[in-house]
Amino acid sequence: MITERLATRCDEVLACDSAARAVDLARERLARTPNVTVALGAIPEQWPDGRFDLIVLSEVGYYCDDIDALTSRVTASLTTTGVLLACHWRHSAPEHPRTATEVHAALGHLLKPLVHHLEDDFLLDVWSSNGESVARADGILG
Ligand SMILES: C[S@@+](CC[C@H](N)C(=O)[O-])C[C@H]1O[C@@H](n2cnc3c(N)ncnc32)[C@H](O)[C@@H]1O
């Protein structure tokens, strides 16, 4: 589970899903992981308050009716050095109102690209607010 893995690397993780069952299962699984909060809510409508240095949209963007509102929410809540990672399945599915390509084109248009990975099954992009490389942001390059 992505949330569980992120919790080993992040000080605090806020996970969100619109399905009560998914939220219940995640809360059970992560009950002993104090740095994780699991929220029930649909994005972009119930986007959480706060600023985030990492936002991960894993296979959720194509369910959102208002992709422009999602893009606005993401962009406005990233910190000045914040990073957005999005990953979406590329095969068509009847419940997806739009494709991975359409979702990523919308999400990234106000941000700076850092990583673009395209393969038959999925699309993965990483963008940042300021376009700084990971090495530079971590101070490795001085
Ligand atoms: C394909 S699953 C991906 C689950 C998880 N994000 C992952 O990558 O393992 C899609 C999930 O998106 C959730 N979902 C669908 N529309 C949503 C929305 N508008 N807001 C939040 N979650 C949504 C569904 O309930 C479902 O759990």
mmCIF file of N, CA and C and ligand atoms in Angstrom, residues 1-2 16-20 22 41-45 57-60 62-65 87 96, ligand 1:
data_model
loop_
_atom_site.group_PDB
_atom_site.id
_atom_site.type_symbol
_atom_site.label_atom_id
_atom_site.label_comp_id
_atom_site.label_asym_id
_atom_site.label_seq_id
_atom_site.Cartn_x
_atom_site.Cartn_y
_atom_site.Cartn_z
ATOM 1 N N MET A 1 0.853 -1.200 0.000
ATOM 2 C CA MET A 1 0.000 0.000 0.000
ATOM 3 C C MET A 1 0.888 1.249 0.000
ATOM 4 N N ILE A 2 0.557 2.168 -0.875
ATOM 5 C CA ILE A 2 1.404 3.346 -1.043
ATOM 6 C C ILE A 2 1.477 4.171 0.240
ATOM 7 N N CYS A 16 -6.264 10.146 1.440
ATOM 8 C CA CYS A 16 -7.670 10.503 1.212
ATOM 9 C C CYS A 16 -8.282 9.574 0.169
ATOM 10 N N ASP A 17 -9.484 9.122 0.428
ATOM 11 C CA ASP A 17 -10.229 8.317 -0.553
ATOM 12 C C ASP A 17 -11.715 8.601 -0.333
ATOM 13 N N SER A 18 -12.484 8.536 -1.420
ATOM 14 C CA SER A 18 -13.915 8.838 -1.323
ATOM 15 C C SER A 18 -14.754 7.619 -0.941
ATOM 16 N N ALA A 19 -14.139 6.447 -0.887
ATOM 17 C CA ALA A 19 -14.897 5.225 -0.576
ATOM 18 C C ALA A 19 -14.739 4.875 0.907
ATOM 19 N N ALA A 20 -15.855 4.800 1.619
ATOM 20 C CA ALA A 20 -15.801 4.532 3.057
ATOM 21 C C ALA A 20 -15.096 3.209 3.357
ATOM 22 N N ALA A 22 -12.738 1.681 1.631
ATOM 23 C CA ALA A 22 -11.291 1.836 1.445
ATOM 24 C C ALA A 22 -10.678 2.575 2.633
ATOM 25 N N GLY A 41 -13.115 11.467 1.789
ATOM 26 C CA GLY A 41 -13.524 12.657 1.049
ATOM 27 C C GLY A 41 -13.216 12.527 -0.424
ATOM 28 N N ALA A 42 -14.025 13.212 -1.221
ATOM 29 C CA ALA A 42 -13.828 13.206 -2.671
ATOM 30 C C ALA A 42 -13.030 14.439 -3.069
ATOM 31 N N ILE A 43 -12.022 14.211 -3.890
ATOM 32 C CA ILE A 43 -11.272 15.341 -4.437
ATOM 33 C C ILE A 43 -11.800 15.645 -5.839
ATOM 34 N N PRO A 44 -11.788 16.877 -6.274
ATOM 35 C CA PRO A 44 -11.204 18.048 -5.611
ATOM 36 C C PRO A 44 -12.132 18.723 -4.602
ATOM 37 N N GLU A 45 -13.395 18.306 -4.513
ATOM 38 C CA GLU A 45 -14.368 19.044 -3.698
ATOM 39 C C GLU A 45 -13.956 19.116 -2.227
ATOM 40 N N LEU A 57 -0.849 11.586 -6.481
ATOM 41 C CA LEU A 57 -2.159 11.228 -7.051
ATOM 42 C C LEU A 57 -1.974 9.905 -7.774
ATOM 43 N N SER A 58 -2.343 8.840 -7.096
ATOM 44 C CA SER A 58 -2.134 7.511 -7.659
ATOM 45 C C SER A 58 -3.466 6.933 -8.125
ATOM 46 N N GLU A 59 -3.642 6.910 -9.416
ATOM 47 C CA GLU A 59 -4.822 6.299 -10.032
ATOM 48 C C GLU A 59 -6.137 6.868 -9.513
ATOM 49 N N VAL A 60 -6.167 8.176 -9.350
ATOM 50 C CA VAL A 60 -7.402 8.808 -8.873
ATOM 51 C C VAL A 60 -7.861 9.949 -9.775
ATOM 52 N N TYR A 62 -8.290 10.303 -12.948
ATOM 53 C CA TYR A 62 -9.268 10.086 -14.026
ATOM 54 C C TYR A 62 -10.692 9.877 -13.531
ATOM 55 N N TYR A 63 -10.881 9.780 -12.231
ATOM 56 C CA TYR A 63 -12.242 9.706 -11.684
ATOM 57 C C TYR A 63 -12.818 11.095 -11.408
ATOM 58 N N CYS A 64 -11.981 12.114 -11.426
ATOM 59 C CA CYS A 64 -12.433 13.450 -11.034
ATOM 60 C C CYS A 64 -13.145 14.124 -12.213
ATOM 61 N N ASP A 65 -14.373 14.571 -11.967
ATOM 62 C CA ASP A 65 -15.131 15.218 -13.039
ATOM 63 C C ASP A 65 -14.491 16.546 -13.432
ATOM 64 N N CYS A 87 0.461 9.106 -11.077
ATOM 65 C CA CYS A 87 0.649 7.839 -11.783
ATOM 66 C C CYS A 87 -0.726 7.294 -12.159
ATOM 67 N N HIS A 96 -13.603 5.466 -16.272
ATOM 68 C CA HIS A 96 -12.684 6.615 -16.330
ATOM 69 C C HIS A 96 -13.209 7.638 -17.330
HETATM 70 C C1 LIG B 1 -7.696 2.405 -8.759
HETATM 71 S S1 LIG B 1 -8.006 2.796 -7.062
HETATM 72 C C2 LIG B 1 -6.416 3.455 -6.548
HETATM 73 C C3 LIG B 1 -6.212 3.298 -5.075
HETATM 74 C C4 LIG B 1 -4.918 3.915 -4.529
HETATM 75 N N1 LIG B 1 -4.898 5.356 -4.759
HETATM 76 C C5 LIG B 1 -3.709 3.252 -5.118
HETATM 77 O O1 LIG B 1 -3.028 3.836 -5.968
HETATM 78 O O2 LIG B 1 -3.397 2.117 -4.739
HETATM 79 C C6 LIG B 1 -8.982 4.257 -7.197
HETATM 80 C C7 LIG B 1 -9.414 4.810 -5.867
HETATM 81 O O3 LIG B 1 -9.833 6.153 -6.089
HETATM 82 C C8 LIG B 1 -10.925 6.398 -5.221
HETATM 83 N N2 LIG B 1 -11.629 7.564 -5.779
HETATM 84 C C9 LIG B 1 -12.381 7.628 -6.898
HETATM 85 N N3 LIG B 1 -12.793 8.894 -7.119
HETATM 86 C C10 LIG B 1 -12.308 9.637 -6.091
HETATM 87 C C11 LIG B 1 -12.403 11.016 -5.743
HETATM 88 N N4 LIG B 1 -13.069 11.896 -6.509
HETATM 89 N N5 LIG B 1 -11.789 11.431 -4.616
HETATM 90 C C12 LIG B 1 -11.083 10.572 -3.851
HETATM 91 N N6 LIG B 1 -10.946 9.254 -4.125
HETATM 92 C C13 LIG B 1 -11.557 8.795 -5.239
HETATM 93 C C14 LIG B 1 -11.715 5.100 -5.232
HETATM 94 O O4 LIG B 1 -12.552 4.993 -4.102
HETATM 95 C C15 LIG B 1 -10.593 4.069 -5.229
HETATM 96 O O5 LIG B 1 -10.239 3.664 -3.926
#
